[in-house]
Coordinates of C-alpha atoms and ligand atoms in Angstrom, one line a residue:
M19 CA 20.4 11.4 30.4
T20 CA 22.1 10.5 27.1
K21 CA 19.5 10.1 24.4
P22 CA 20.0 7.4 21.8
Q23 CA 21.0 8.7 18.4
S24 CA 18.6 7.7 15.7
W25 CA 14.9 8.5 15.6
D26 CA 14.2 4.8 15.5
A27 CA 16.3 4.2 18.6
R28 CA 14.7 7.2 20.4
A29 CA 11.2 5.9 19.6
K30 CA 12.1 2.4 20.8
E31 CA 13.7 3.7 24.0
Y32 CA 10.8 5.8 25.2
S33 CA 7.6 4.9 23.3
L34 CA 5.3 1.9 23.9
Y35 CA 3.8 0.8 20.6
G36 CA 0.2 -0.2 20.1
F37 CA -1.2 -2.4 17.4
T38 CA 2.3 -3.0 16.1
D39 CA 4.0 -6.2 15.1
M40 CA 7.1 -5.9 17.2
P41 CA 9.2 -8.4 15.3
S42 CA 8.7 -6.2 12.2
V43 CA 9.7 -3.1 14.0
H44 CA 12.8 -4.9 15.4
D45 CA 13.7 -5.9 11.9
R46 CA 12.8 -2.9 10.0
G47 CA 12.8 0.1 12.4
T48 CA 10.2 2.7 13.0
V49 CA 9.0 5.0 10.3
V50 CA 9.0 8.4 12.0
V51 CA 6.8 10.8 10.0
T52 CA 7.4 14.5 10.0
H53 CA 4.7 15.8 7.6
G54 CA 2.5 15.0 4.6
E55 CA 1.8 16.3 1.2
G56 CA -1.7 15.5 -0.2
P57 CA -2.0 11.7 0.1
Y58 CA 1.7 11.2 0.8
I59 CA 3.6 11.1 4.1
V60 CA 7.3 12.0 4.5
D61 CA 9.6 10.5 7.1
T62 CA 12.7 11.7 8.9
N63 CA 14.9 10.4 6.1
G64 CA 13.0 12.4 3.5
R65 CA 11.3 9.3 2.1
R66 CA 7.8 9.8 0.6
Y67 CA 5.1 7.1 0.9
L68 CA 1.7 7.1 -0.7
D69 CA -0.5 6.4 2.3
A70 CA -3.2 4.1 0.8
N71 CA -4.7 3.8 4.3
S72 CA -5.4 7.6 4.9
G73 CA -3.5 7.4 8.1
L74 CA -6.0 5.2 10.0
W75 CA -8.9 5.6 7.5
N76 CA -9.4 9.1 8.8
M77 CA -7.2 11.6 6.8
V78 CA -9.7 11.6 3.9
A79 CA -8.7 15.1 2.7
G80 CA -5.0 14.3 2.8
F81 CA -2.3 15.5 5.1
D82 CA -2.0 19.2 4.3
H83 CA -5.5 20.4 3.4
K84 CA -5.4 24.2 3.5
G85 CA -9.0 24.8 4.2
L86 CA -9.0 22.5 7.2
I87 CA -5.8 24.0 8.6
E88 CA -7.3 27.5 8.2
A89 CA -10.5 26.5 9.9
A90 CA -8.5 25.1 12.8
Q91 CA -6.3 28.2 13.0
A92 CA -9.2 30.6 12.8
Q93 CA -11.1 28.7 15.6
Y94 CA -7.9 28.6 17.8
A95 CA -7.6 32.3 17.4
R96 CA -11.3 32.9 18.2
F97 CA -11.9 30.4 21.1
P98 CA -9.4 27.6 21.6
G99 CA -11.2 25.4 24.0
Y100 CA -14.4 24.8 26.0
H101 CA -16.6 22.1 27.4
A102 CA -20.3 21.2 27.1
F103 CA -21.3 20.8 30.7
F104 CA -23.6 22.8 33.1
G105 CA -25.7 24.2 30.3
R106 CA -22.9 25.8 28.5
M107 CA -21.4 24.9 25.1
S108 CA -19.6 26.7 22.3
D109 CA -21.4 28.2 19.3
Q110 CA -19.4 25.8 17.1
T111 CA -20.9 22.8 19.0
V112 CA -24.4 24.1 18.4
M113 CA -23.8 24.5 14.7
L114 CA -22.2 21.1 14.3
S115 CA -25.1 19.3 16.0
E116 CA -27.5 21.0 13.6
K117 CA -25.3 20.1 10.7
L118 CA -24.9 16.4 11.8
V119 CA -28.7 16.0 12.2
E120 CA -29.2 17.7 8.8
V121 CA -26.9 15.4 7.0
S122 CA -28.0 12.3 8.9
P123 CA -30.6 9.9 7.5
F124 CA -32.9 11.1 10.4
A125 CA -35.7 13.6 10.1
S126 CA -34.7 14.8 13.6
G127 CA -32.3 13.8 16.2
K128 CA -29.7 14.7 18.9
V129 CA -25.9 14.6 19.1
F130 CA -23.5 13.8 22.0
Y131 CA -19.8 14.3 21.6
T132 CA -16.8 12.2 22.7
N133 CA -13.0 12.3 21.8
S134 CA -12.9 9.0 19.9
G135 CA -14.9 6.3 18.3
S136 CA -14.4 3.9 21.2
E137 CA -15.8 6.5 23.6
A138 CA -18.7 7.1 21.3
N139 CA -19.6 3.3 21.4
D140 CA -19.1 3.3 25.2
T141 CA -21.4 6.3 25.4
M142 CA -24.0 4.6 23.3
V143 CA -23.9 1.5 25.5
K144 CA -24.3 3.7 28.6
M145 CA -27.2 5.5 27.0
L146 CA -28.9 2.2 26.3
W147 CA -28.3 0.8 29.8
F148 CA -29.6 4.0 31.3
L149 CA -32.6 4.1 29.0
H150 CA -33.7 0.5 29.5
A151 CA -33.2 0.8 33.3
H152 CA -35.2 4.0 33.3
E153 CA -38.0 2.3 31.3
G154 CA -38.3 -0.5 33.9
N155 CA -36.0 -3.0 32.2
P156 CA -32.8 -2.9 34.2
Q157 CA -31.9 -6.4 33.0
R158 CA -31.7 -5.3 29.4
R159 CA -27.9 -5.0 29.3
K160 CA -26.5 -7.6 26.8
I161 CA -25.0 -6.2 23.6
L162 CA -25.0 -8.1 20.3
T163 CA -22.3 -7.6 17.8
R164 CA -20.5 -9.8 15.2
W165 CA -17.2 -11.8 15.0
N166 CA -14.6 -9.7 13.2
A167 CA -16.3 -6.4 14.2
Y168 CA -14.1 -3.6 15.4
H169 CA -15.7 -1.1 17.7
G170 CA -12.7 0.2 19.6
V171 CA -10.4 -0.4 22.5
T172 CA -12.0 0.8 25.8
V173 CA -13.3 -1.9 28.0
V174 CA -16.8 -1.9 26.6
S175 CA -15.9 -1.2 22.9
A176 CA -13.2 -3.9 23.1
S177 CA -15.8 -6.3 24.4
M178 CA -18.0 -5.4 21.5
T179 CA -15.1 -6.0 19.1
G180 CA -15.1 -9.6 17.8
K181 CA -11.4 -10.2 17.7
P182 CA -9.5 -13.0 19.6
Y183 CA -6.7 -10.6 20.5
N184 CA -8.8 -9.1 23.3
E185 CA -8.3 -12.4 25.2
V186 CA -5.0 -11.0 26.5
F187 CA -7.1 -8.5 28.6
G188 CA -9.5 -11.1 29.8
L189 CA -12.2 -9.6 27.5
P190 CA -14.9 -9.6 26.4
L191 CA -16.9 -8.9 29.5
D192 CA -19.9 -11.1 30.2
G193 CA -23.0 -10.2 28.3
F194 CA -21.3 -9.2 25.0
I195 CA -22.4 -11.7 22.4
H196 CA -20.9 -12.2 19.0
L197 CA -22.8 -13.5 16.0
T198 CA -21.5 -14.8 12.7
C199 CA -19.6 -12.4 10.5
P200 CA -21.7 -11.8 7.4
H201 CA -18.8 -12.6 5.0
Y202 CA -20.4 -14.9 2.4
W203 CA -17.1 -15.8 0.6
R204 CA -15.5 -17.0 3.8
H205 CA -18.4 -18.2 5.9
G206 CA -20.9 -19.4 3.3
E207 CA -21.1 -23.3 3.5
P208 CA -20.4 -25.4 0.4
G209 CA -23.3 -25.1 -2.0
E210 CA -25.1 -22.5 0.1
T211 CA -26.4 -19.5 -1.9
E212 CA -25.9 -16.0 -0.6
E213 CA -29.6 -15.8 0.1
K214 CA -29.5 -19.0 2.2
F215 CA -26.4 -17.7 4.0
V216 CA -28.3 -14.5 4.9
A217 CA -31.3 -16.6 6.0
R218 CA -29.1 -18.7 8.2
L219 CA -27.6 -15.6 9.9
A220 CA -31.1 -14.2 10.4
R221 CA -32.1 -17.5 12.0
E222 CA -29.0 -17.4 14.2
L223 CA -30.0 -13.9 15.4
E224 CA -33.6 -15.0 16.1
E225 CA -32.4 -18.1 18.0
T226 CA -29.9 -16.0 20.0
I227 CA -32.5 -13.6 21.0
E228 CA -34.8 -16.4 22.0
R229 CA -32.1 -18.2 24.0
E230 CA -30.9 -15.1 25.8
G231 CA -34.3 -13.5 26.1
A232 CA -35.2 -10.4 24.2
D233 CA -35.8 -8.7 27.6
T234 CA -32.0 -9.1 28.4
I235 CA -30.7 -7.5 25.3
A236 CA -29.9 -3.7 25.2
G237 CA -28.9 -3.3 21.5
F238 CA -27.2 -4.6 18.4
F239 CA -24.2 -2.8 17.0
A240 CA -22.9 -3.2 13.4
E241 CA -20.5 -1.5 11.0
P242 CA -22.2 -1.3 7.6
V243 CA -19.0 -2.5 6.1
M244 CA -16.6 -4.1 8.6
G245 CA -13.4 -2.1 8.5
A246 CA -10.7 -3.4 10.7
G247 CA -12.1 -6.9 10.4
G248 CA -10.7 -6.8 6.8
V249 CA -13.1 -4.7 4.8
I250 CA -16.1 -7.0 4.8
P251 CA -19.3 -5.7 3.0
P252 CA -22.4 -7.4 4.3
A253 CA -23.8 -10.3 2.3
R254 CA -26.6 -9.1 0.0
G255 CA -29.8 -8.4 1.9
Y256 CA -28.2 -8.9 5.3
F257 CA -29.5 -5.7 7.0
Q258 CA -32.9 -6.1 5.4
A259 CA -33.0 -9.6 7.0
I260 CA -31.9 -8.7 10.5
Q261 CA -33.5 -5.3 11.0
P262 CA -37.1 -6.6 11.2
I263 CA -36.1 -9.2 13.7
L264 CA -34.4 -6.6 15.9
C265 CA -37.4 -4.3 15.5
R266 CA -39.9 -7.0 16.5
H267 CA -37.9 -7.6 19.8
G268 CA -37.5 -3.9 20.5
I269 CA -33.7 -4.1 20.1
P270 CA -32.1 -0.8 18.8
L271 CA -29.8 -1.2 15.7
I272 CA -26.8 1.1 16.1
S273 CA -24.8 1.7 12.9
D274 CA -21.1 2.2 13.8
E275 CA -20.1 4.5 10.9
V276 CA -16.7 5.5 12.3
I277 CA -15.2 4.3 9.0
C278 CA -18.1 4.3 6.6
G279 CA -19.5 7.7 7.5
F280 CA -18.9 10.8 5.3
G281 CA -18.2 9.4 1.9
R282 CA -16.0 6.3 2.4
T283 CA -18.6 4.0 0.8
G284 CA -19.5 6.6 -1.9
Q285 CA -22.6 8.0 0.0
T286 CA -22.7 10.1 3.1
W287 CA -23.4 7.0 5.3
G288 CA -22.8 3.3 4.9
C289 CA -26.4 2.7 6.0
E290 CA -27.5 4.6 2.9
T291 CA -25.3 2.5 0.7
Y292 CA -26.8 -0.7 2.2
D293 CA -30.3 0.8 2.4
F294 CA -31.3 0.7 6.0
I295 CA -32.1 3.4 8.6
P296 CA -30.6 2.6 12.0
D297 CA -31.8 3.9 15.4
A298 CA -28.5 5.7 16.0
I299 CA -25.2 6.4 14.2
I300 CA -21.7 6.4 15.8
S301 CA -19.3 8.7 14.0
S302 CA -15.6 9.5 14.4
K303 CA -12.4 9.2 12.3
N304 CA -13.7 11.0 9.1
L305 CA -15.8 13.4 11.1
T306 CA -12.9 15.8 11.4
A307 CA -11.0 14.3 8.4
G308 CA -8.5 13.2 11.1
F309 CA -7.6 16.8 12.0
F310 CA -8.9 16.6 15.6
P311 CA -9.8 13.7 17.9
M312 CA -13.5 13.6 18.1
G313 CA -16.4 11.2 18.1
A314 CA -20.2 11.6 18.1
V315 CA -23.3 9.7 18.9
I316 CA -26.1 10.7 16.6
L317 CA -29.5 9.6 17.9
G318 CA -32.4 9.1 15.6
P319 CA -35.8 10.6 16.5
E320 CA -37.1 7.7 18.5
L321 CA -34.0 7.1 20.7
A322 CA -33.5 10.9 21.0
G323 CA -37.1 11.2 22.3
R324 CA -36.9 8.4 24.8
I325 CA -33.5 9.2 26.1
G326 CA -34.3 12.9 26.2
A327 CA -37.5 12.1 28.2
A328 CA -35.5 9.9 30.6
I329 CA -33.0 12.6 31.2
E330 CA -35.7 15.2 31.9
E331 CA -37.0 12.9 34.7
I332 CA -33.6 12.3 36.4
E333 CA -32.8 16.0 35.7
E334 CA -29.1 15.4 34.9
F335 CA -27.4 12.8 32.6
P336 CA -24.2 12.1 34.5
H337 CA -21.9 11.6 31.5
G338 CA -19.6 13.7 29.3
F339 CA -15.9 14.2 28.6
T340 CA -13.9 17.3 29.4
A341 CA -13.3 17.9 25.7
S342 CA -16.8 16.8 24.5
G343 CA -17.9 19.2 21.8
H344 CA -14.5 21.0 21.8
P345 CA -15.0 24.2 19.7
V346 CA -11.9 23.6 17.6
G347 CA -13.0 20.0 16.8
C348 CA -16.5 21.2 16.0
A349 CA -15.2 24.0 13.7
I350 CA -12.9 21.5 11.9
A351 CA -15.8 19.0 11.6
L352 CA -18.0 21.6 10.1
K353 CA -15.3 22.4 7.6
A354 CA -14.5 18.7 6.9
I355 CA -18.2 17.9 6.2
D356 CA -18.3 20.8 3.8
V357 CA -15.1 19.8 2.1
V358 CA -16.1 16.2 1.7
M359 CA -19.6 16.8 0.6
N360 CA -19.4 20.1 -1.3
E361 CA -15.9 20.4 -2.5
G362 CA -15.8 17.3 -4.7
L363 CA -14.2 14.7 -2.4
A364 CA -17.2 12.4 -2.2
D365 CA -17.7 12.9 -6.0
N366 CA -14.1 11.8 -6.5
V367 CA -14.7 8.6 -4.6
N368 CA -17.7 7.8 -6.8
R369 CA -15.9 8.9 -10.0
L370 CA -12.8 6.7 -9.2
A371 CA -14.5 3.7 -7.5
P372 CA -15.1 1.8 -10.8
R373 CA -11.4 2.3 -11.8
F374 CA -10.4 1.1 -8.3
E375 CA -12.5 -2.0 -8.7
A376 CA -11.3 -2.7 -12.2
N377 CA -7.7 -2.7 -11.0
L378 CA -8.5 -5.1 -8.1
Q379 CA -10.4 -7.4 -10.4
R380 CA -7.3 -7.6 -12.6
L381 CA -5.0 -8.3 -9.5
A382 CA -7.6 -10.9 -8.3
E383 CA -6.8 -13.0 -11.3
K384 CA -3.5 -13.9 -9.7
P385 CA -3.4 -17.5 -8.5
N386 CA -2.8 -16.5 -4.9
I387 CA -5.6 -13.9 -4.6
G388 CA -8.7 -15.5 -3.3
E389 CA -11.1 -12.5 -3.3
Y390 CA -11.2 -8.8 -3.7
R391 CA -14.0 -7.0 -1.9
G392 CA -15.2 -3.6 -0.9
V393 CA -17.1 -0.5 -2.0
G394 CA -16.3 3.2 -2.7
F395 CA -12.8 3.9 -1.4
M396 CA -12.5 0.9 1.0
W397 CA -11.2 -2.4 -0.5
A398 CA -9.2 -5.5 0.4
L399 CA -7.4 -8.2 -1.4
E400 CA -7.3 -11.6 0.4
A401 CA -4.3 -13.9 -0.2
V402 CA -4.9 -17.6 -0.4
R403 CA -2.5 -20.6 -0.8
D404 CA -5.1 -22.4 -2.8
K405 CA -7.7 -20.4 -4.7
A406 CA -10.1 -23.3 -5.4
T407 CA -10.4 -24.4 -1.8
K408 CA -9.9 -20.9 -0.4
T409 CA -7.2 -22.4 1.9
P410 CA -5.2 -19.6 3.6
F411 CA -1.4 -19.5 3.8
D412 CA 0.2 -20.9 7.0
G413 CA -0.2 -18.1 9.6
K414 CA 3.5 -18.3 10.4
L415 CA 4.3 -17.1 6.9
S416 CA 2.8 -13.7 7.7
V417 CA 1.8 -13.3 4.1
S418 CA 0.0 -10.0 4.4
E419 CA 2.7 -8.5 6.6
R420 CA 5.2 -9.4 3.9
I421 CA 3.1 -7.8 1.2
A422 CA 2.7 -4.7 3.3
N423 CA 6.4 -4.5 4.1
S424 CA 7.3 -4.9 0.4
C425 CA 4.9 -2.1 -0.3
T426 CA 6.5 0.1 2.3
D427 CA 9.9 -0.6 0.7
L428 CA 8.4 0.7 -2.6
G429 CA 7.0 3.8 -1.0
L430 CA 3.4 2.6 -0.5
I431 CA 1.6 2.2 2.8
C432 CA -1.1 -0.4 3.0
R433 CA -2.3 -2.4 5.9
P434 CA -2.1 -6.1 6.5
L435 CA -5.3 -7.5 8.2
G436 CA -5.4 -11.2 8.6
Q437 CA -4.4 -12.5 5.2
S438 CA -5.7 -9.5 3.4
V439 CA -4.2 -6.2 2.5
V440 CA -6.4 -3.1 2.9
L441 CA -6.6 -0.1 0.6
C442 CA -8.5 2.9 1.8
P443 CA -6.7 6.0 0.4
P444 CA -7.7 9.6 1.0
F445 CA -10.6 10.8 -1.1
I446 CA -8.4 13.4 -2.9
L447 CA -6.5 10.6 -4.7
T448 CA -6.0 11.4 -8.4
E449 CA -5.9 8.9 -11.3
P450 CA -2.0 9.0 -11.6
Q451 CA -1.8 8.4 -7.8
M452 CA -4.2 5.5 -8.1
D453 CA -2.0 4.0 -10.9
E454 CA 1.0 4.5 -8.7
M455 CA -0.7 2.7 -5.9
F456 CA -1.6 -0.3 -8.1
E457 CA 1.8 -0.5 -9.8
K458 CA 3.5 -0.7 -6.4
L459 CA 1.0 -3.1 -5.0
E460 CA 1.4 -5.4 -8.0
Q461 CA 5.2 -5.4 -7.7
A462 CA 4.9 -6.3 -4.0
L463 CA 2.4 -9.1 -4.6
D464 CA 4.5 -10.6 -7.4
K465 CA 7.6 -10.5 -5.2
V466 CA 6.0 -12.1 -2.2
F467 CA 4.1 -14.8 -4.1
A468 CA 7.3 -15.7 -6.0
E469 CA 9.1 -16.0 -2.6
L470 CA 6.4 -18.3 -1.3
A471 CA 6.0 -20.4 -4.4
Ligands
PLP17 C1 -11.6 3.0 14.6 C2 -12.9 2.5 15.0 C3 -13.5 2.7 16.2 C4 -12.7 3.3 17.4 O1 -12.4 4.6 17.2 P1 -11.1 5.2 18.1 O2 -11.2 6.6 17.7 O3 -9.9 4.5 17.6 O4 -11.5 4.9 19.5 C5 -14.8 2.3 16.4 N1 -15.5 1.7 15.4 C6 -15.0 1.6 14.2 C7 -15.9 1.0 13.1 C8 -13.7 1.9 13.9 O5 -13.2 1.7 12.7

């Protein structure tokens, strides 16, 4: 076998790319990354890029955090792998569950581990199906989510995801129902106040429950701030409007905190930032600061009690992954939680969030920026052809891809999503690094908007 020569050619020859715009890769090549330094990544050509997306939202402590590397090395030396089946689990797993319940918004609870956020959402759905069937409601299987939601890529979590791209797989499955995305700027009707918008979404939920039958619905899943949907904070009062409706119909509210959890919104959980207490939390990504693939379902007291009782009766819950509660992942997560919450990372998010917003506000004055939105260290700028009418650019112009590609040329990684660009840098970002991020972004915006004018 003769291998092709360049890293790009080798990548293209043997690797299948996911979530990648192939025309861009054919034009521009593959960025092959060898290592990172703080919030920067370095490629095989020695080029440095400020990664304003924290990898995929998850590398919140940067790419070379010493404490996390040491925690991983120490645990590899102590006990490099184990499972959590048959009544055995590692000491690290025990300690992480304690810690997760302690830092959760719940007075008590129980934790179940997976390898990813998708699997954690799948696990939660299986738990709800199991629970309702056990309680005599086997028909309670439908899942409510929202358009634009991102809950993952497994068959169930892709069905929960409210994105048209899943049509290529013949998804969603039946019984996954998507409600209106709570993005007031985009989906509010002309003349409709934010309050009325929220009331309309609450009515839609109520009508959907009535139409489908509350006794056919297993649960409602929501990200506090939609992440991969384009950083969409909920309209004001959204969760306060929908939670009583769900509660009245006995429908658990599951907060998918895979992105929002552990400081991204400025508080430990997105549900804290938006002032609601869900029935369960889904965590991943930030849980290990991206240093280990791991997800967790954190059940609040009520679901923990009911599911726990149901398991006692059938004697064995037939679910779990080989690497659920992996000791190295758990040791890293324990360290990551400590680093984010006690070593100043969450504080840094709160300290720099106003400066972040002030910069976005300034950029949003440009005629082709329709809106900036976000919270903490997760923000988006949305491009528009016409600011007054909020008319988007022609999709064929790939405006956000062009902006992101221009940023990459300047040594800044940011992500195109729809017609928005997303900024969600690591929590260790300094003021000069933030200035660098905005200088490069502004250069890219000016270049692309000038080309499109
Ligand atoms: C990334 C993400 C997931 C899926 O996590 P994976 O680890 O990629 O499976 C689920 N929910 C949300 C909100 C996410 O951002």
